[in-house]
Coordinates of C-alpha atoms in Angstrom, one line a residue:
G287 CA 104.1 111.0 94.0
G288 CA 104.8 109.9 96.8
S289 CA 107.0 109.7 99.6
A290 CA 107.5 105.6 100.9
T291 CA 108.8 104.7 104.4
D292 CA 111.4 101.3 104.7
L293 CA 110.1 99.6 107.7
G294 CA 112.1 96.8 107.0
T295 CA 111.3 93.3 107.5
V296 CA 107.8 92.5 108.7
R297 CA 106.6 89.0 109.5
P298 CA 104.3 87.5 106.7
Q299 CA 101.1 87.0 109.4
D300 CA 101.4 90.7 110.0
A301 CA 102.1 91.6 106.7
A302 CA 99.1 89.9 105.6
A303 CA 96.6 91.0 108.4
F304 CA 97.9 95.0 107.3
C305 CA 96.5 93.8 103.4
I306 CA 93.4 92.3 105.1
S307 CA 92.9 95.8 106.8
L308 CA 93.5 98.6 103.7
A309 CA 91.1 96.1 102.0
E310 CA 88.5 96.6 104.5
R311 CA 88.0 100.0 104.9
S312 CA 86.6 102.1 101.6
G313 CA 89.1 103.6 99.0
D314 CA 90.7 103.8 96.1
V315 CA 93.6 100.4 97.0
S316 CA 91.1 98.1 99.1
G317 CA 90.9 95.7 96.2
D318 CA 94.4 95.9 95.4
A319 CA 95.5 94.5 99.0
L320 CA 94.3 91.7 97.9
L321 CA 96.8 89.8 95.5
P322 CA 99.7 90.9 98.7
A323 CA 97.6 89.4 101.7
T324 CA 97.2 86.1 99.1
L325 CA 101.2 86.0 98.7
S326 CA 102.0 86.0 102.2
D327 CA 104.4 82.7 103.6
S328 CA 103.3 80.5 106.0
I329 CA 99.9 81.9 106.9
T330 CA 96.1 80.9 106.2
I331 CA 94.2 83.2 104.4
W332 CA 91.4 82.4 102.9
P333 CA 89.2 83.0 106.6
A334 CA 89.7 86.7 106.1
L335 CA 88.7 86.8 102.4
L336 CA 86.2 85.0 103.1
R337 CA 84.8 87.5 106.0
L338 CA 85.6 90.5 103.5
A339 CA 83.4 88.7 100.9
R340 CA 80.5 88.0 103.4
T341 CA 81.2 91.9 104.3
P342 CA 78.2 94.2 102.5
A343 CA 80.4 97.2 104.7
V344 CA 83.1 95.8 102.0
P345 CA 83.7 97.6 99.1
L346 CA 81.7 96.0 95.9
E347 CA 84.6 95.4 93.7
T348 CA 87.5 94.9 96.7
R349 CA 84.8 91.6 97.0
R350 CA 83.8 90.4 94.1
T351 CA 87.9 90.5 94.2
A352 CA 88.5 88.5 97.4
V353 CA 85.7 85.7 96.5
F354 CA 88.1 86.0 93.4
W355 CA 91.6 84.7 95.2
L356 CA 89.7 82.6 97.3
G357 CA 88.4 80.5 94.6
Q358 CA 91.9 80.6 93.2
A359 CA 94.5 80.4 96.6
A360 CA 91.8 78.8 99.1
G361 CA 92.1 75.4 97.9
T362 CA 89.5 72.4 98.4
A363 CA 88.2 73.5 102.0
A364 CA 87.8 76.9 101.2
A365 CA 86.7 76.3 97.6
L366 CA 84.3 74.6 99.3
T367 CA 83.0 77.7 101.0
L368 CA 82.2 79.6 98.3
D369 CA 78.6 77.6 98.0
S370 CA 76.9 79.6 100.6
I371 CA 77.5 82.6 98.8
A372 CA 76.7 81.8 95.3
G373 CA 73.5 80.0 96.3
D374 CA 72.4 83.2 98.8
R375 CA 70.1 84.5 97.3
A376 CA 69.8 87.8 99.9
G377 CA 74.0 88.9 98.2
D378 CA 74.7 90.5 96.0
R379 CA 74.3 89.6 92.6
E380 CA 78.1 91.0 91.4
V381 CA 79.3 88.7 94.2
R382 CA 77.4 86.1 94.0
K383 CA 78.4 85.4 90.9
Q384 CA 81.8 85.7 90.8
A385 CA 81.8 83.2 93.4
L386 CA 79.7 81.1 91.2
F387 CA 82.0 81.1 88.9
A388 CA 85.1 80.6 90.9
L389 CA 82.8 77.4 92.4
G390 CA 82.7 76.0 88.5
Q391 CA 87.2 77.0 88.1
S392 CA 88.1 74.2 90.9
D393 CA 89.0 71.4 90.4
D394 CA 87.4 69.6 93.0
P395 CA 84.6 67.7 92.3
R396 CA 82.5 68.3 95.4
A397 CA 82.7 72.4 94.0
L398 CA 81.3 71.1 91.0
T399 CA 78.7 69.3 92.6
L400 CA 78.0 72.2 94.6
F401 CA 77.9 74.7 91.3
E402 CA 75.7 71.9 89.5
E403 CA 73.3 72.6 92.7
I404 CA 73.5 76.1 91.9
L405 CA 73.4 76.1 88.5
R406 CA 69.4 73.8 88.8

C-alpha cells in the first residue's frame, strides 16, 4: 500500500474542488472522487458535475458517474439540466442513457415531462 499524509482540516469548498479536479483527470480514481465531492457541506456541486458530464475529454465512466450524482444530489434546478445531456443526439450514447435514467427517477413533474418528451 501507499502512505498517507494528514493535511489537517480543510474547508468543504477546497475539498470538493480537489475531488472534482481528480475526477477531471484520467485514471482509476477519477470516478471515485465524485462521491466525496457530492458529500461536501455548504457548496453547490451540480455545476461542476454538469461540466464533467459534458466534457468529452473526461473518461466515459466518470462522465456517467457525474450524471448519476447530478440526478441524485442536485435538486430540481440541476435535474432539469439533464435534458440537455439526454437530448443531445451528438453526445455519447452511454452518458445520454444515464441522463435519461436520472430524469426518469426525478420526483419533479417538469423533469418527468422532459423525460417523456425525449422518449418520444
